[in-house]
Every structure is written in structure tokens, then in C-alpha cells.
Coordinates of N, CA and C in Angstrom, one line a residue:
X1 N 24.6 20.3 23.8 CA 23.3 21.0 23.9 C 23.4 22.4 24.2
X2 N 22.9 23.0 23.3 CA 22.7 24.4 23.8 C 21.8 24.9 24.5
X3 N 20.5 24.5 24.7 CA 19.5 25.1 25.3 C 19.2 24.6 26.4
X4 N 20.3 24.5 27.5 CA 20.4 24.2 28.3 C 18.9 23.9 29.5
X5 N 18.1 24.8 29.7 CA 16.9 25.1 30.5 C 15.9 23.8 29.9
X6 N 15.9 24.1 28.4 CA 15.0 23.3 28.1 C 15.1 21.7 28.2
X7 N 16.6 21.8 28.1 CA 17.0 20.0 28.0 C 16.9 19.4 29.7
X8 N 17.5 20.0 30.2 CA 16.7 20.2 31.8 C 15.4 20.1 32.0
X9 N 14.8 20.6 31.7 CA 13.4 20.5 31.9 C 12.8 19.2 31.0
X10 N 13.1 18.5 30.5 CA 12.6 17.4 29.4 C 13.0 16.5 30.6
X11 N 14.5 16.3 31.0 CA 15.3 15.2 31.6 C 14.4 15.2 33.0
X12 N 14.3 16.1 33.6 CA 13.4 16.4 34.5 C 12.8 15.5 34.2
X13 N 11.3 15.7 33.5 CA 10.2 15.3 33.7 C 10.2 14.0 33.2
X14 N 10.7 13.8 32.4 CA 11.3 12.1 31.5 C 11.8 11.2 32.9
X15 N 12.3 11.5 33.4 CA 13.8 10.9 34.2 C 13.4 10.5 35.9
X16 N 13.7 12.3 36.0 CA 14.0 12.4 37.3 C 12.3 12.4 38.1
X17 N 11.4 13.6 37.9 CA 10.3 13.3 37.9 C 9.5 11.9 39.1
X18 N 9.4 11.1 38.0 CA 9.4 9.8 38.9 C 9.8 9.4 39.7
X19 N 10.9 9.5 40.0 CA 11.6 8.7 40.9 C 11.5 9.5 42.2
X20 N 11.3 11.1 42.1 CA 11.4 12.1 43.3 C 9.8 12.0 43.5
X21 N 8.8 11.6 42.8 CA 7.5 11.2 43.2 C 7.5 9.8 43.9
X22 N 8.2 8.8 43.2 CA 8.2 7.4 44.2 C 9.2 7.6 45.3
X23 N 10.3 8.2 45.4 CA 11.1 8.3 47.1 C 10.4 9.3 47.7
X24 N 8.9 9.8 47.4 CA 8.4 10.9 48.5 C 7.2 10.1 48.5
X25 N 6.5 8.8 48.3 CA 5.6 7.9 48.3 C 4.4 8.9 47.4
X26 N 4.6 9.7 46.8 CA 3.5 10.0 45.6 C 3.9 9.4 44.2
X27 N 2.2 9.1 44.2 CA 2.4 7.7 43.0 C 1.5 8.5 41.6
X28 N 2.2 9.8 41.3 CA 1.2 10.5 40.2 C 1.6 10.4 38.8
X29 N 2.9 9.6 38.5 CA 3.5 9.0 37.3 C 3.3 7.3 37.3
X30 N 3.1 7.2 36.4 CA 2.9 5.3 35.8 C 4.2 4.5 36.1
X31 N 4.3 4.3 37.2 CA 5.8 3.9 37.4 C 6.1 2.4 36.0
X32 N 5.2 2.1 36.1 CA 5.4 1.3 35.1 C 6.2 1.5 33.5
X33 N 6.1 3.1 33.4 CA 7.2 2.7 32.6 C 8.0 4.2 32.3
X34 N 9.2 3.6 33.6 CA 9.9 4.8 33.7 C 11.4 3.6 34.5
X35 N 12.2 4.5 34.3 CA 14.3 4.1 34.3 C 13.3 3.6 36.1
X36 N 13.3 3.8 36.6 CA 13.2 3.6 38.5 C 12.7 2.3 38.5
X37 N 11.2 2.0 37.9 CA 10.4 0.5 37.7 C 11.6 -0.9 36.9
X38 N 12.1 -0.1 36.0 CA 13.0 -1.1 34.9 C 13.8 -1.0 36.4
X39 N 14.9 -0.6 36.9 CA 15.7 -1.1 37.7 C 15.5 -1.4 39.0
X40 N 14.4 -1.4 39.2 CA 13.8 -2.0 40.5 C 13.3 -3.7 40.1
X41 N 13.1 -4.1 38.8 CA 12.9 -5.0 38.2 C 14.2 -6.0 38.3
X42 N 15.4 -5.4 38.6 CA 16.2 -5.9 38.4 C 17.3 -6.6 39.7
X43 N 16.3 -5.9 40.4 CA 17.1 -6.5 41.7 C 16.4 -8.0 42.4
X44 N 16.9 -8.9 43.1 CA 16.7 -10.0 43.1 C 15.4 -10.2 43.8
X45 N 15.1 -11.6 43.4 CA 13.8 -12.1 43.8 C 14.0 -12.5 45.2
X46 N 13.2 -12.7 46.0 CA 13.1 -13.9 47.3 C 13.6 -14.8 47.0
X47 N 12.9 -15.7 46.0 CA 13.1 -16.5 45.6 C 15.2 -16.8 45.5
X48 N 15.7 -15.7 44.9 CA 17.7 -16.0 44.9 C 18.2 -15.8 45.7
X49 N 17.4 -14.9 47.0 CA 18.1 -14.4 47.5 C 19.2 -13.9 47.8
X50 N 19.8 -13.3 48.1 CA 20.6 -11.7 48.8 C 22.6 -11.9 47.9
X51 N 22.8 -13.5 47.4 CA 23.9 -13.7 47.5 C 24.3 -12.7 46.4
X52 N 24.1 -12.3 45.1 CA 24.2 -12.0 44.0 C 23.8 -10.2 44.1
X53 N 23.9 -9.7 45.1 CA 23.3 -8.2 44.7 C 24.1 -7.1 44.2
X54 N 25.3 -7.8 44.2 CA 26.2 -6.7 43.6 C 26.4 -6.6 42.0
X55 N 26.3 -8.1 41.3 CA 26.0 -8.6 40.2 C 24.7 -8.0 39.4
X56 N 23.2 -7.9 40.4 CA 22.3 -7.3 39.9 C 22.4 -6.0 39.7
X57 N 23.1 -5.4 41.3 CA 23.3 -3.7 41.0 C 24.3 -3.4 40.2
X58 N 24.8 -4.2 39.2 CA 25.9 -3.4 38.4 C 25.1 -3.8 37.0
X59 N 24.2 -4.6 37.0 CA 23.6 -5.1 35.8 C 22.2 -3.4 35.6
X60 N 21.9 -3.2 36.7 CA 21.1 -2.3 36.6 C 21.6 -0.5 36.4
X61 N 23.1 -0.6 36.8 CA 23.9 0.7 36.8 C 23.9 0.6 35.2
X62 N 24.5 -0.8 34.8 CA 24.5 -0.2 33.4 C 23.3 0.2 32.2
X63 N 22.5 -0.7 32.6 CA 21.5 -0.7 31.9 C 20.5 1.0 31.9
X64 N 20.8 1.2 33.2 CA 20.4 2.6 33.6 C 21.3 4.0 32.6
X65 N 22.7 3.9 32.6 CA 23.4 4.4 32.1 C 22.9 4.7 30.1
X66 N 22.7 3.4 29.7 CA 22.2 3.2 28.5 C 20.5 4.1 28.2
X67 N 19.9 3.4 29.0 CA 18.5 4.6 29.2 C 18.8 5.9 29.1
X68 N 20.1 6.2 29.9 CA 19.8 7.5 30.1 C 20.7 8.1 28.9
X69 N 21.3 7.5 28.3 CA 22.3 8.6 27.3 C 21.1 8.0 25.8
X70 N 20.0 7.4 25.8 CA 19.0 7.5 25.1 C 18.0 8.6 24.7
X71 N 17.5 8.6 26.1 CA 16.9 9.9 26.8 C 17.5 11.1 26.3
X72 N 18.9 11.0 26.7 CA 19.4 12.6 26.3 C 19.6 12.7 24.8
X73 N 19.6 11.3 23.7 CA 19.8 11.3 22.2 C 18.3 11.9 22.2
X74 N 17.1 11.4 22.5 CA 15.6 11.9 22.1 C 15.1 13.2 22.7
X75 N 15.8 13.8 23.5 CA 16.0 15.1 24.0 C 16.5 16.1 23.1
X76 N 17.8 15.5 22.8 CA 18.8 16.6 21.9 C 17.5 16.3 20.5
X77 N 17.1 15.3 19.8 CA 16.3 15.0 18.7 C 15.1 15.6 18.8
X78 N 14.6 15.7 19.7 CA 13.0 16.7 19.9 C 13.4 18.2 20.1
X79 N 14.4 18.5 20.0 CA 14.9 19.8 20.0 C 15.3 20.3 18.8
X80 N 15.7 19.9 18.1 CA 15.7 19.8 16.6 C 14.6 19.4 15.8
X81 N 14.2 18.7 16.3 CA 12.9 18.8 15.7 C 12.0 19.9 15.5
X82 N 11.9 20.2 16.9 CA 11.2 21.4 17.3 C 11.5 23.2 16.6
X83 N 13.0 22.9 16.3 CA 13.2 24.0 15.4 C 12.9 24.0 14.2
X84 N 13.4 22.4 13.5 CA 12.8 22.8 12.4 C 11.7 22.9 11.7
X85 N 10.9 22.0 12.9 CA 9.0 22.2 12.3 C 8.9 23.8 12.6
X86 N 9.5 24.6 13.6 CA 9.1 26.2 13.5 C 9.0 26.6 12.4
X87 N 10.5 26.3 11.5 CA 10.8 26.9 10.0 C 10.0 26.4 9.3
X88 N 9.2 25.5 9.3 CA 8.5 24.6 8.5 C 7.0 25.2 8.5
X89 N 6.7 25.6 10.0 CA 5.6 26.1 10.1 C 5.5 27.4 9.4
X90 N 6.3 28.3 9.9 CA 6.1 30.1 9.4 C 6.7 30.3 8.0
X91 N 6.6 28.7 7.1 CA 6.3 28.8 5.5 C 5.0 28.2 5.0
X92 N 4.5 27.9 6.2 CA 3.3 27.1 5.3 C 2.8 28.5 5.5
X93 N 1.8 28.2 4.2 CA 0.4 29.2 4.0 C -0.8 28.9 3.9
X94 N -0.9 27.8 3.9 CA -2.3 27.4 3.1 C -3.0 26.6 4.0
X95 N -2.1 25.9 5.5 CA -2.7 25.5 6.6 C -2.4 24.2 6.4
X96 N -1.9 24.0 5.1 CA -1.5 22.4 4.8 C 0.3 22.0 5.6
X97 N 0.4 21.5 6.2 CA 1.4 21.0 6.7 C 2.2 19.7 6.2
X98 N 3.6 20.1 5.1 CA 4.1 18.9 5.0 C 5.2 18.5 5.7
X99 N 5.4 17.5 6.1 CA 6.8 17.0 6.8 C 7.3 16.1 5.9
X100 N 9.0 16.2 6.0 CA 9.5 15.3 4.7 C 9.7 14.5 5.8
X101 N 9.9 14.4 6.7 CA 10.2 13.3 7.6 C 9.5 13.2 8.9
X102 N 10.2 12.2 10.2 CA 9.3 12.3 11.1 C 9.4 13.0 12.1
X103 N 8.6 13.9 12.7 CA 9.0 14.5 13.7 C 7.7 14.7 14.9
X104 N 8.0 15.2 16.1 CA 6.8 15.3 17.6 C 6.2 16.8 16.6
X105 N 5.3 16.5 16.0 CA 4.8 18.1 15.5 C 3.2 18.0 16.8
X106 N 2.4 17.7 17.2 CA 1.1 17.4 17.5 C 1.5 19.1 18.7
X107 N 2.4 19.0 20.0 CA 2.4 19.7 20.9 C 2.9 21.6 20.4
X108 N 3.6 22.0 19.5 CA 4.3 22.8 18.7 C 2.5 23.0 18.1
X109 N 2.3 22.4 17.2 CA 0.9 22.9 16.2 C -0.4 23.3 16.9
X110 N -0.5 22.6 18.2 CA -1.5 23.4 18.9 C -1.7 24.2 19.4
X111 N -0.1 24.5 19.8 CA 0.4 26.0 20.7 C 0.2 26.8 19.6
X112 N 0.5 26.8 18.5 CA 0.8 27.7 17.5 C -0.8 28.0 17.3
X113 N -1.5 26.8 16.8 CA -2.7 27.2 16.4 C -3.5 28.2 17.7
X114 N -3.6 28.3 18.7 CA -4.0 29.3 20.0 C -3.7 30.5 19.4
X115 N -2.8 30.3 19.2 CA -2.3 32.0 18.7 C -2.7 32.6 17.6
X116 N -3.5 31.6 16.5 CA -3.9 32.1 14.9 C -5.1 32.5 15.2
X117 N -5.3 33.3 14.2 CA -6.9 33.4 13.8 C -7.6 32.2 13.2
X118 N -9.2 31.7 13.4 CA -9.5 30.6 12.7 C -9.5 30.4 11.5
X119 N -8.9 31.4 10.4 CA -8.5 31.4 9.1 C -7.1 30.8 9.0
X120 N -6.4 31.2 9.9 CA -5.0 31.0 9.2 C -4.7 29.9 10.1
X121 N -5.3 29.1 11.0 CA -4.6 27.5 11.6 C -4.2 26.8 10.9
X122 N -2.9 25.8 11.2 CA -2.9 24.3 10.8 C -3.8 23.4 10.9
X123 N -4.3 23.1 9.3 CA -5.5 22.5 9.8 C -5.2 20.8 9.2
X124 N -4.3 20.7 8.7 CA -3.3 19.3 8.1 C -2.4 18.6 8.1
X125 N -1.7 17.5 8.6 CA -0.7 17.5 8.4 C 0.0 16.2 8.0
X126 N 0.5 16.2 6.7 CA 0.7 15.0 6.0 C 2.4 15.1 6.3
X127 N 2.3 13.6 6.9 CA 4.0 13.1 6.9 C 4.0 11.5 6.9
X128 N 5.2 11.0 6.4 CA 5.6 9.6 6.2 C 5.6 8.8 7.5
X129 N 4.6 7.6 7.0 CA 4.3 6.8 8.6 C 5.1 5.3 8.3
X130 N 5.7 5.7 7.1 CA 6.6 4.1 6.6 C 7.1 4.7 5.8
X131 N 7.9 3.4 5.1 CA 8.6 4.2 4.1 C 8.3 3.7 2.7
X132 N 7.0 3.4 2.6 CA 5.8 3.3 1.6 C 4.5 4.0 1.9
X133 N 3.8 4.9 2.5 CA 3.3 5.6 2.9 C 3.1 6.9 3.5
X134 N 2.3 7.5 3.4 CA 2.3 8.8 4.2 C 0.6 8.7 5.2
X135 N 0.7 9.7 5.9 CA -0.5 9.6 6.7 C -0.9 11.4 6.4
X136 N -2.6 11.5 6.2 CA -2.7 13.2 6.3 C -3.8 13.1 7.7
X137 N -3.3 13.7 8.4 CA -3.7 14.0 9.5 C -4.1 15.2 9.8
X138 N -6.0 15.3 9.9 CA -6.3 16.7 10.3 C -6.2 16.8 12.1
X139 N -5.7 18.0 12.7 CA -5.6 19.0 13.0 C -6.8 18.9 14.0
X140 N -7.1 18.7 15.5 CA -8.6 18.6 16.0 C -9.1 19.9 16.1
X141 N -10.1 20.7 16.3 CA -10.8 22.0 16.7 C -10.6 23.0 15.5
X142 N -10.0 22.6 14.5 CA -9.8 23.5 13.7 C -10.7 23.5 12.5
X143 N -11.6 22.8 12.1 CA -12.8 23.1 11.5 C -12.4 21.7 10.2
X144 N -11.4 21.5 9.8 CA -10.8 20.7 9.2 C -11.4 19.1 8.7
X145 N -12.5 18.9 8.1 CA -12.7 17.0 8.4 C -12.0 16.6 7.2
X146 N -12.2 15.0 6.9 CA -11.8 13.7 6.1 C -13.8 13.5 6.1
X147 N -14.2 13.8 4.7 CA -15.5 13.2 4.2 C -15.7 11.9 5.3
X148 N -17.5 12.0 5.4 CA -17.7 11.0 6.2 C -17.7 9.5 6.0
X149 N -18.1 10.2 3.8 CA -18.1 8.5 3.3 C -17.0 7.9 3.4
X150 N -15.5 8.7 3.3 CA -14.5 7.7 3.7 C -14.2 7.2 4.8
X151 N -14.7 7.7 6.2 CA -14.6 7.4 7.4 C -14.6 5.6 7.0
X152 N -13.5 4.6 8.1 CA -13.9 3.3 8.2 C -13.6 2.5 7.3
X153 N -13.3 3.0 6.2 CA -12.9 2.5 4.8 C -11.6 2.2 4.5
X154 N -11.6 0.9 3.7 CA -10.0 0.6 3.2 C -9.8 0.2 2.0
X155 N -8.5 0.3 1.6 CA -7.9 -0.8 0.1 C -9.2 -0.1 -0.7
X156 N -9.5 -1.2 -1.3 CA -10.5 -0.5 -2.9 C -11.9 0.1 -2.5
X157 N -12.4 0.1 -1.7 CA -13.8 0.6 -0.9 C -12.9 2.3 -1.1
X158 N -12.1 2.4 -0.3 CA -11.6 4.2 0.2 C -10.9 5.1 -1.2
X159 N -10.5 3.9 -2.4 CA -10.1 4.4 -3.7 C -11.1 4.5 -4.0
X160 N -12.2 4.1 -4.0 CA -13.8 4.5 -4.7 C -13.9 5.9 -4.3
X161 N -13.6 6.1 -3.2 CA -14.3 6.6 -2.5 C -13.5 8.4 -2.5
X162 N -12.5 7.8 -2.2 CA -11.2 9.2 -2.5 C -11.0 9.5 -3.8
X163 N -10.4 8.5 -5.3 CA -10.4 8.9 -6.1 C -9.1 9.0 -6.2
X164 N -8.3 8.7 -5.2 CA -6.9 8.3 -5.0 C -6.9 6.9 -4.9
X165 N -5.6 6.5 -6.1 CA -5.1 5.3 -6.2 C -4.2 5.5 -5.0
X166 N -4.1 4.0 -4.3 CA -3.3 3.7 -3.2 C -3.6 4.3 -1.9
X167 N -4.9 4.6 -2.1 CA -5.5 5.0 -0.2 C -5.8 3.5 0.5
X168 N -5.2 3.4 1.3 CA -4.8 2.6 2.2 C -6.2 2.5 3.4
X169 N -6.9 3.2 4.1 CA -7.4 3.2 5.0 C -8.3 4.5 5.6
X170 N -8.7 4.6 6.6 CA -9.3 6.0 6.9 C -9.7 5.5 8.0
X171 N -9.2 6.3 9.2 CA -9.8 6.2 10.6 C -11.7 6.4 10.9
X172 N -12.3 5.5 11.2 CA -13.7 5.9 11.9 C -13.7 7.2 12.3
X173 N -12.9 7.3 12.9 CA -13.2 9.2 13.6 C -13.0 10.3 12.5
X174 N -12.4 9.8 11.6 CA -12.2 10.8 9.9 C -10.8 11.3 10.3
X175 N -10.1 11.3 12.2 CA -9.0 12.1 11.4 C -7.7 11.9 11.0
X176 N -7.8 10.4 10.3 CA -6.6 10.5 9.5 C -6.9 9.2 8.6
X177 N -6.2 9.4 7.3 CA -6.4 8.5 6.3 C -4.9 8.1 5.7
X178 N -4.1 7.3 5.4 CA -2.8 6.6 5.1 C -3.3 5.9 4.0
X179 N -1.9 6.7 2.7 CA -2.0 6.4 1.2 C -1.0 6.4 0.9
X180 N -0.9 5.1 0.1 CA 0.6 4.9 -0.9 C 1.8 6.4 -1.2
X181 N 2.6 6.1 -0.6 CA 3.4 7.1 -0.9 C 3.4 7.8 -2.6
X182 N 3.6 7.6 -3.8 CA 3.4 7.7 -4.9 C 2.1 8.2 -4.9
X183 N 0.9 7.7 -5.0 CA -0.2 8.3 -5.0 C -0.4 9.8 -4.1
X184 N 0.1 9.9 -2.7 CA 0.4 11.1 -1.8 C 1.1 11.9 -2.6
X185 N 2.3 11.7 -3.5 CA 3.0 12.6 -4.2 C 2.4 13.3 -5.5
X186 N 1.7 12.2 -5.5 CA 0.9 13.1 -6.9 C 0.1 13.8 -6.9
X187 N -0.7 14.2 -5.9 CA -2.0 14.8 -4.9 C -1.1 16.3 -4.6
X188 N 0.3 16.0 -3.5 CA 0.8 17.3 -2.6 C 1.7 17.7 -3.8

């Protein structure tokens, strides 16, 4: 890792976070689903009692170990990510956002958008939600909709309706609609 501050500060809040809120009896993370809950899960019932606790605590050392060199793979992976949607971003022009692949773009595109003028925001952003599909995703506050008549719509109702073969669906809310990968390619 090179960016050391940053990768710290993820592990932090991912990790450690919790656990220095539950050993100081503040309950302001979802213990439910964090490394401290899973291996607190793992230590024995009343019910087995006390004979076996070394067996549990090495069942939970390891399991903890595994979480955590996860954590640091999706760490080092959102940091990369995060560079290359930059490069990705300061070539779009047109506000349309493609991703060839998957990446955390949602937290990066808002910050970015604060800083545009309302002309020049991301106001789109189409990437692969399978690997038969793509999803275009507008963008919230940035002026951006998905027509109302396709709102709710699916399969041959949302082809009527879009004029794209292989649209798949369209969220109620309009902001996002998922279409046959091939049909997405012939559109972008």
C-alpha cells in the first residue's frame, strides 16, 4: 500500500471503529455486522459451557485473521478504484459516465459534482451490473431524469416504451433502468 493515511483511515473506520465504540459501551455502529459481533458469536453458549474455550478462541482468531486480510484486499481495491474512476472522470465531457467495469464510483462523483458548475456535473452513469447487462444510473440533484413513462416498467412494456431492444426494467423512482448488454452497446 502506498497511501498509507488513507488505508488507515478505511481500516479504522471498517475495523477498528466498532470495537473501540463497543469496549467504551457506545453503541453508534450496527454491531451487527462488524469482525467484533462475528467473533463474539463464536464464543460458547451456556448451554456448552466453559470446557472448549480455547478451541472456540482459536476458531475465532482465525476466522478474524481471514476478515481482516479481506478488509485490507477491499481497501487496497477501493483505492484503485478510486484512481481510476479520477482518470475516468477528468475525460468524460459530456456528463455521461462509462465504467468498463465495477467500481465504488457513487462517493468520488458527488464530491466531484460540489465542485462543478450545473452545466458541467456527472449526470450518468452507465456500468455492468452482470455480465449480461449494464445499469444507467442518473446521478441525484443534478437535473438529470429517466422519462416518467418508463418509470415501473419492464421486458416488452419498457422496449415500447424506450425504443431499446433488451431494456430490462426501470426503477419507480426513474433513477435507474438495466438493459441487455448488446442493446447498451449499441446506444453508448
Amino acid at each position: 500500500f502506498e497511501d498509507y493515511p488513507v488505508v488507515w483511515q478505511k481500516l479504522h473506520s471498517y475495523l477498528l471503529a466498532p470495537i473501540e465504540c463497543a469496549d467504551n459501551g457506545q453503541m453508534e455502529f450496527d454491531l451487527g455486522q462488524n469482525l467484533l459481533s462475528f467473533v463474539s458469536m463464536l464464543n460458547p453458549t451456556w448451554e456448552e459451557g466453559v470446557n472448549n474455550t480455547d478451541i472456540y478462541f482459536n476458531e475465532a482468531v482465525d476466522m478474524a485473521k481471514r476478515v481482516f486480510h479481506h478488509i485490507l484486499l477491499n481497501i487496497r481495491a477501493e483505492i484503485s478504484s478510486d484512481n481510476k474512476l479520477n482518470m475516468i472522470l477528468n475525460e468524460t465531457k459530456d456528463g455521461i459516465v462509462i465504467l468498463r467495469s465495477g467500481m465504488n464510483w457513487r462517493e468520488i462523483i458527488n464530491e466531484r459534482n460540489k465542485e462543478l458548475k450545473e452545466k458541467d456535473k456527472f449526470k450518468l452513469v452507465i456500468f455492468r451490473s452482470s455480465k449480461t447487462n449494464y445499469v444507467v444510473q442518473v446521478i441525484p440533484y443534478t437535473g438529470a431524469i429517466i422519462p416518467i413513462q418508463w418509470r415501473g416498467k419492464s421486458g416488452d412494456a419498457l422496449e415500447r416504451y424506450t425504443g431499446i431492444r433488451g431494456s430490462n426494467f426501470c426503477t419507480e423512482n426513474g433513477l435507474s433502468i438495466e438493459i441487455g448488454r448488446a442493446s447498451c452497446r449499441e446506444r453508448v
